[in-house]
Amino acid sequence: MKRMLTTSRYWIYAVLAIAFMASCASSKKSSSPHVYMNKQYKELKDVLNQAEVSIINDSVKVIFPNNVLFASSSDQLKEEIKPTFGRFAAILNKYNKTKILITGHTDSTGTASYNRELSEKRAVSAKALLGEYKVNNDRMFTWGLADRHPIATNSTEEGKARNRRVEFVILYDVKE
């Protein structure tokens, strides 16, 4: 009888150990996107000194200010930003389990239709340059938001300058 109890106890320990290991494996798997995005965030933060890089939940946001990317009222990227975009693209290519939403923004100067068109052209221009650096076009989506989401006041020149920007929101692709 004592031997039977000891054997039963070993079986219980074995089942508990297997259940514990299985739960650890599944929790590792569920935290995988979080770890993946944190690694990408850290690399982007190190490489992109001209941009604001932040992590929100499991997405990474990169904001390039207008004065770094474009001349005033232009959608043509400045030549001097191309090396930075090359480094940005290299990290995006390394972490290819993501989708990238590229949003263009303007200040409130100009008509609504002009701002909408300019913001979309800026987003498309940024997407095209990343495409030149082999970032897969199927991963990138553009959206012109005009002056709808200001990050500063439009009543000062400094605020307007901050509002003229391109943002990249990098999201983990759950289909991967």
XYZ file of N, CA and C in Angstrom:
528
model
N 0.816 -1.186 0.000
C 0.000 0.000 0.000
C 0.869 1.262 0.000
N 1.925 1.277 0.829
C 2.820 2.422 0.907
C 3.515 2.648 -0.430
N 3.904 1.547 -1.078
C 4.571 1.642 -2.380
C 3.600 2.212 -3.423
N 2.361 1.855 -3.364
C 1.343 2.332 -4.290
C 1.140 3.847 -4.125
N 1.142 4.332 -2.886
C 0.997 5.755 -2.622
C 2.202 6.542 -3.153
N 3.410 5.988 -2.974
C 4.631 6.622 -3.450
C 4.607 6.714 -4.969
N 4.212 5.651 -5.651
C 4.126 5.634 -7.114
C 3.090 6.644 -7.596
N 1.954 6.709 -6.926
C 0.915 7.674 -7.287
C 1.422 9.096 -7.128
N 2.187 9.321 -6.072
C 2.736 10.645 -5.834
C 3.685 11.036 -6.975
N 4.501 10.112 -7.461
C 5.406 10.401 -8.573
C 4.628 10.738 -9.841
N 3.542 10.026 -10.067
C 2.699 10.311 -11.225
C 2.100 11.714 -11.122
N 1.668 12.070 -9.955
C 1.101 13.406 -9.752
C 2.174 14.462 -9.999
N 3.393 14.239 -9.470
C 4.486 15.179 -9.701
C 4.817 15.277 -11.189
N 4.810 14.161 -11.869
C 5.116 14.150 -13.309
C 4.063 14.936 -14.092
N 2.793 14.725 -13.772
C 1.717 15.443 -14.456
C 1.812 16.944 -14.168
N 2.074 17.292 -12.915
C 2.221 18.706 -12.562
C 3.411 19.345 -13.287
N 4.508 18.620 -13.382
C 5.690 19.142 -14.070
C 5.396 19.369 -15.553
N 4.710 18.424 -16.171
C 4.362 18.573 -17.588
C 3.414 19.751 -17.777
N 2.420 19.866 -16.909
C 1.474 20.988 -16.999
C 2.199 22.322 -16.817
N 3.143 22.375 -15.877
C 3.894 23.598 -15.635
C 4.740 23.972 -16.853
N 5.428 22.987 -17.426
C 6.265 23.258 -18.601
C 5.405 23.699 -19.784
N 4.247 23.101 -19.953
C 3.354 23.487 -21.051
C 2.864 24.917 -20.858
N 2.546 25.290 -19.632
C 2.074 26.657 -19.391
C 3.202 27.655 -19.625
N 4.423 27.303 -19.283
C 5.552 28.191 -19.535
C 5.775 28.363 -21.028
N 5.661 27.289 -21.780
C 5.856 27.361 -23.229
C 4.795 28.245 -23.869
N 3.548 28.119 -23.432
C 2.498 28.940 -24.038
C 2.643 30.403 -23.630
N 3.097 30.681 -22.408
C 3.279 32.076 -22.018
C 4.463 32.682 -22.757
N 5.492 31.887 -23.057
C 6.613 32.372 -23.848
C 6.132 32.757 -25.241
N 5.279 31.897 -25.807
C 4.785 32.140 -27.142
C 3.932 33.406 -27.189
N 3.093 33.628 -26.188
C 2.230 34.800 -26.194
C 3.003 36.086 -25.937
N 4.141 36.025 -25.269
C 4.930 37.231 -25.049
C 5.885 37.487 -26.210
N 5.941 36.583 -27.165
C 6.845 36.711 -28.292
C 6.675 38.012 -29.070
N 5.442 38.423 -29.435
C 5.305 39.698 -30.137
C 5.827 40.877 -29.303
N 5.589 40.834 -28.003
C 6.058 41.901 -27.121
C 7.589 41.985 -27.143
N 8.242 40.858 -27.020
C 9.707 40.815 -27.035
C 10.228 41.277 -28.393
N 9.605 40.788 -29.458
C 9.985 41.142 -30.829
C 9.909 42.657 -31.043
N 8.799 43.256 -30.622
C 8.603 44.685 -30.819
C 9.530 45.502 -29.921
N 9.819 45.024 -28.723
C 10.758 45.730 -27.840
C 12.165 45.748 -28.430
N 12.577 44.638 -29.027
C 13.900 44.594 -29.665
C 13.969 45.580 -30.820
N 12.904 45.583 -31.635
C 12.865 46.502 -32.766
C 12.884 47.957 -32.280
N 12.125 48.250 -31.247
C 12.085 49.589 -30.670
C 13.491 50.037 -30.247
N 14.203 49.178 -29.535
C 15.536 49.538 -29.044
C 16.494 49.822 -30.198
N 16.436 49.005 -31.244
C 17.313 49.239 -32.392
C 16.958 50.540 -33.113
N 15.660 50.785 -33.288
C 15.239 52.024 -33.947
C 15.652 53.239 -33.125
N 15.490 53.155 -31.825
C 15.853 54.257 -30.924
C 17.352 54.575 -31.048
N 18.175 53.544 -31.178
C 19.624 53.733 -31.305
C 20.021 54.342 -32.648
N 19.306 53.980 -33.707
C 19.703 54.343 -35.067
C 19.099 55.664 -35.549
N 17.888 55.970 -35.117
C 17.169 57.131 -35.665
C 17.238 58.339 -34.725
N 18.370 58.997 -34.727
C 18.542 60.130 -33.817
C 17.791 61.377 -34.282
N 17.329 61.416 -35.528
C 16.587 62.573 -36.026
C 15.079 62.414 -35.833
N 14.652 61.300 -35.268
C 13.221 61.025 -35.119
C 12.888 60.739 -33.667
N 11.614 60.962 -33.340
C 11.101 60.541 -32.035
C 10.659 59.088 -32.186
N 11.173 58.216 -31.336
C 10.799 56.805 -31.374
C 10.188 56.453 -30.026
N 8.977 55.906 -30.055
C 8.310 55.531 -28.808
C 7.611 54.195 -28.995
N 7.360 53.536 -27.886
C 6.634 52.266 -27.935
C 5.338 52.454 -27.160
N 4.257 52.031 -27.783
C 2.923 52.124 -27.188
C 2.301 50.744 -27.299
N 2.065 50.121 -26.135
C 1.615 48.717 -26.103
C 2.587 47.881 -26.919
N 2.127 47.224 -27.954
C 3.035 46.428 -28.782
C 3.222 47.033 -30.162
N 3.139 48.343 -30.251
C 3.425 49.012 -31.521
C 4.531 50.038 -31.281
N 5.257 50.318 -32.338
C 6.341 51.295 -32.270
C 5.943 52.467 -33.148
N 6.126 53.672 -32.623
C 5.798 54.883 -33.379
C 7.087 55.644 -33.629
N 7.286 56.014 -34.898
C 8.451 56.799 -35.299
C 7.911 58.068 -35.948
N 8.322 59.216 -35.425
C 7.876 60.493 -35.971
C 9.086 61.249 -36.514
N 9.050 61.485 -37.823
C 10.052 62.333 -38.456
C 9.458 63.728 -38.610
N 10.086 64.738 -38.061
C 9.564 66.090 -38.233
C 9.722 66.559 -39.678
N 8.830 67.439 -40.109
C 8.813 67.930 -41.485
C 10.144 68.542 -41.902
N 10.768 69.323 -41.025
C 11.992 70.007 -41.428
C 13.134 69.037 -41.725
N 13.031 67.811 -41.250
C 14.036 66.797 -41.544
C 13.763 66.138 -42.898
N 12.500 65.963 -43.231
C 12.127 65.210 -44.428
C 11.883 66.054 -45.672
N 11.141 67.149 -45.510
C 10.639 67.885 -46.666
C 10.946 69.378 -46.559
N 11.066 70.013 -47.721
C 11.075 71.471 -47.753
C 9.639 71.930 -47.492
N 9.478 73.165 -47.117
C 8.155 73.693 -46.811
C 7.218 73.559 -48.009
N 5.992 73.118 -47.758
C 4.941 72.920 -48.775
C 5.369 71.968 -49.890
N 6.234 71.031 -49.578
C 6.729 70.081 -50.582
C 6.471 68.649 -50.135
N 6.372 67.762 -51.127
C 6.260 66.336 -50.832
C 7.502 65.580 -51.302
N 8.539 66.321 -51.751
C 9.781 65.709 -52.214
C 10.749 65.575 -51.037
N 11.171 64.355 -50.771
C 12.085 64.112 -49.651
C 13.443 64.763 -49.899
N 14.019 65.302 -48.847
C 15.340 65.919 -48.938
C 16.396 64.835 -49.133
N 17.415 65.162 -49.898
C 18.499 64.215 -50.171
C 19.204 63.758 -48.894
N 19.383 64.674 -47.948
C 20.144 64.349 -46.736
C 19.444 63.349 -45.820
N 18.157 63.076 -46.044
C 17.453 62.105 -45.204
C 17.655 60.677 -45.709
N 18.111 60.518 -46.935
C 18.197 59.187 -47.536
C 19.076 58.204 -46.754
N 20.242 58.600 -46.240
C 21.016 57.653 -45.427
C 20.262 57.204 -44.168
N 19.538 58.123 -43.538
C 18.743 57.776 -42.357
C 17.647 56.788 -42.734
N 16.992 57.023 -43.864
C 15.954 56.095 -44.321
C 16.557 54.740 -44.675
N 17.787 54.728 -45.152
C 18.464 53.457 -45.428
C 18.637 52.642 -44.153
N 19.051 53.300 -43.068
C 19.200 52.611 -41.781
C 17.840 52.183 -41.228
N 16.848 53.055 -41.376
C 15.481 52.740 -40.954
C 14.967 51.512 -41.703
N 15.144 51.499 -43.005
C 14.690 50.378 -43.839
C 15.402 49.081 -43.462
N 16.682 49.164 -43.152
C 17.428 47.952 -42.776
C 16.808 47.306 -41.535
N 16.401 48.112 -40.579
C 15.764 47.560 -39.376
C 14.369 47.034 -39.703
N 13.617 47.763 -40.529
C 12.296 47.265 -40.936
C 12.419 45.926 -41.668
N 13.451 45.787 -42.495
C 13.659 44.521 -43.209
C 14.083 43.402 -42.263
N 14.856 43.749 -41.254
C 15.289 42.752 -40.269
C 14.092 42.236 -39.472
N 13.187 43.135 -39.117
C 11.986 42.777 -38.350
C 10.795 42.755 -39.308
N 10.765 41.745 -40.161
C 9.778 41.722 -41.236
C 8.435 41.106 -40.849
N 8.215 40.865 -39.579
C 6.915 40.366 -39.117
C 6.015 41.518 -38.707
N 6.182 42.654 -39.365
C 5.418 43.838 -39.008
C 4.740 44.438 -40.231
N 3.738 45.248 -39.958
C 3.090 46.090 -40.960
C 3.401 47.530 -40.574
N 3.466 48.427 -41.560
C 3.842 49.803 -41.299
C 2.762 50.734 -41.850
N 2.172 51.519 -40.972
C 1.222 52.549 -41.375
C 1.986 53.865 -41.423
N 1.996 54.495 -42.602
C 2.721 55.748 -42.799
C 1.677 56.854 -42.930
N 1.710 57.796 -41.992
C 0.731 58.887 -42.021
C 1.427 60.217 -42.239
N 0.876 60.990 -43.164
C 1.370 62.334 -43.416
C 0.486 63.336 -42.703
N 1.089 64.402 -42.187
C 0.363 65.435 -41.435
C 0.796 66.813 -41.918
N -0.093 67.778 -41.762
C 0.212 69.170 -42.093
C -0.205 70.057 -40.922
N 0.164 71.326 -41.016
C -0.391 72.289 -40.066
C -1.735 72.766 -40.616
N -2.355 73.737 -39.969
C -3.691 74.174 -40.387
C -3.664 75.251 -41.472
N -2.469 75.669 -41.918
C -2.369 76.653 -42.993
C -2.798 75.996 -44.301
N -3.564 76.685 -45.102
C -4.003 76.137 -46.387
C -5.397 75.554 -46.278
N -5.950 75.234 -47.435
C -7.303 74.683 -47.466
C -7.283 73.219 -47.038
N -8.440 72.728 -46.664
C -8.556 71.329 -46.236
C -8.150 70.386 -47.364
N -8.587 70.660 -48.580
C -8.257 69.759 -49.696
C -6.762 69.796 -50.011
N -6.139 70.984 -49.960
C -4.705 71.094 -50.195
C -3.932 70.310 -49.130
N -4.297 70.485 -47.870
C -3.609 69.791 -46.783
C -3.789 68.278 -46.879
N -4.985 67.839 -47.240
C -5.237 66.407 -47.372
C -4.361 65.815 -48.484
N -4.322 66.505 -49.614
C -3.518 66.036 -50.747
C -2.024 66.046 -50.417
N -1.551 67.132 -49.803
C -0.135 67.237 -49.446
C 0.253 66.157 -48.434
N -0.588 65.934 -47.433
C -0.258 64.927 -46.424
C -0.210 63.527 -47.034
N -1.111 63.225 -47.950
C -1.092 61.914 -48.623
C 0.152 61.774 -49.496
N 0.501 62.820 -50.223
C 1.695 62.778 -51.080
C 2.955 62.569 -50.248
N 3.025 63.194 -49.084
C 4.183 63.017 -48.211
C 4.280 61.576 -47.718
N 3.160 61.001 -47.339
C 3.161 59.608 -46.884
C 3.583 58.676 -48.026
N 3.070 58.909 -49.212
C 3.405 58.082 -50.378
C 4.883 58.234 -50.729
N 5.397 59.443 -50.623
C 6.808 59.702 -50.907
C 7.714 58.938 -49.932
N 7.340 58.941 -48.656
C 8.125 58.202 -47.653
C 8.050 56.700 -47.929
N 6.881 56.213 -48.293
C 6.713 54.793 -48.635
C 7.582 54.419 -49.835
N 7.584 55.268 -50.851
C 8.372 54.987 -52.054
C 9.861 54.883 -51.738
N 10.355 55.779 -50.873
C 11.770 55.723 -50.522
C 12.092 54.450 -49.747
N 11.220 54.048 -48.827
C 11.450 52.779 -48.125
C 11.414 51.612 -49.105
N 10.540 51.696 -50.100
C 10.483 50.671 -51.141
C 11.788 50.575 -51.917
N 12.441 51.708 -52.143
C 13.741 51.697 -52.827
C 14.782 50.944 -52.008
N 14.589 50.909 -50.693
C 15.490 50.173 -49.806
C 14.976 48.766 -49.508
N 14.118 48.272 -50.387
C 13.634 46.877 -50.378
C 12.663 46.533 -49.253
N 12.023 47.524 -48.632
C 10.936 47.220 -47.701
C 9.743 46.817 -48.569
N 9.169 45.666 -48.280
C 8.086 45.107 -49.083
C 6.872 46.046 -49.077
N 6.421 46.434 -50.274
C 5.266 47.338 -50.406
C 3.995 46.774 -49.790
N 3.858 45.451 -49.740
C 2.663 44.834 -49.160
C 2.581 45.047 -47.649
N 3.690 45.429 -47.031
C 3.713 45.681 -45.585
C 3.368 47.116 -45.239
N 3.369 48.016 -46.228
C 3.226 49.443 -45.955
C 1.885 49.983 -46.453
N 1.287 50.828 -45.640
C 0.018 51.471 -45.962
C 0.154 52.963 -45.684
N -0.429 53.795 -46.538
C -0.315 55.239 -46.357
C -1.680 55.855 -46.063
N -1.609 56.999 -45.388
C -2.825 57.716 -45.043
C -2.473 59.178 -44.841
N -3.142 60.032 -45.560
C -2.958 61.467 -45.389
C -3.972 61.997 -44.391
N -3.494 62.511 -43.280
C -4.382 62.979 -42.224
C -4.503 64.498 -42.162
N -3.837 65.195 -43.077
C -3.901 66.659 -43.145
C -3.597 67.263 -41.777
N -4.485 68.130 -41.281
C -4.240 68.802 -39.995
C -5.136 68.251 -38.891
N -5.650 67.040 -39.081
C -6.636 66.490 -38.138
C -6.068 66.062 -36.791
N -4.796 65.736 -36.704
C -4.220 65.249 -35.444
C -2.975 66.054 -35.067
N -3.148 67.300 -34.692
C -1.983 68.103 -34.325
C -1.353 67.606 -33.022
N -0.046 67.749 -32.945
C 0.662 67.404 -31.704
C 1.122 68.666 -30.980
N 0.853 69.807 -31.605
C 1.208 71.098 -31.006
C 0.182 72.127 -31.487
N 0.269 73.305 -30.929
C -0.666 74.363 -31.319
C -0.362 74.844 -32.736
N -1.388 75.237 -33.458
C -1.203 75.818 -34.788
C -1.171 77.343 -34.735
N -1.135 77.907 -33.533
C -1.136 79.365 -33.401
C 0.275 79.951 -33.320
N 1.304 79.100 -33.300
C 2.689 79.587 -33.328
C 3.435 78.897 -34.457
N 4.505 79.525 -34.929
C 5.312 78.919 -36.000
C 5.984 77.621 -35.526
N 6.417 77.598 -34.260
C 7.045 76.383 -33.716
C 6.039 75.229 -33.677
N 4.821 75.527 -33.253
C 3.785 74.508 -33.205
C 3.426 73.992 -34.583
N 3.296 74.917 -35.541
C 2.997 74.515 -36.918
C 4.094 73.611 -37.465
N 5.340 73.961 -37.172
C 6.463 73.151 -37.647
C 6.391 71.728 -37.080
N 6.006 71.591 -35.823
C 5.877 70.254 -35.211
C 4.733 69.463 -35.838
N 3.682 70.149 -36.222
C 2.521 69.471 -36.798
C 2.769 68.984 -38.223
N 3.708 69.582 -38.930
C 4.063 69.143 -40.284
C 5.059 68.003 -40.144
N 4.552 66.783 -40.291
C 5.396 65.626 -39.988
C 4.907 64.388 -40.750
N 5.720 63.357 -40.692
C 5.346 62.025 -41.161
C 5.570 61.079 -39.999
N 4.575 60.242 -39.735
C 4.668 59.260 -38.657
C 4.611 57.852 -39.239
N 5.316 56.954 -38.587
C 5.289 55.536 -38.939
C 4.814 54.778 -37.704
N 3.749 54.028 -37.860
C 3.282 53.170 -36.776
C 3.563 51.742 -37.224
N 4.388 51.066 -36.444
C 4.836 49.716 -36.795
C 4.103 48.746 -35.894
N 3.360 47.838 -36.517
C 2.506 46.903 -35.791
C 2.944 45.474 -36.075
N 2.871 44.646 -35.055
C 3.176 43.231 -35.228
C 2.092 42.609 -36.098
N 2.490 41.859 -37.101
C 1.535 41.206 -38.008
C 1.101 39.873 -37.382
N -0.096 39.821 -36.861
C -0.568 38.625 -36.143
C -0.710 37.419 -37.065
N -0.713 37.625 -38.372
C -0.813 36.511 -39.313
C 0.502 35.762 -39.459
N 1.596 36.384 -39.046
C 2.925 35.765 -39.187
C 3.064 34.554 -38.292
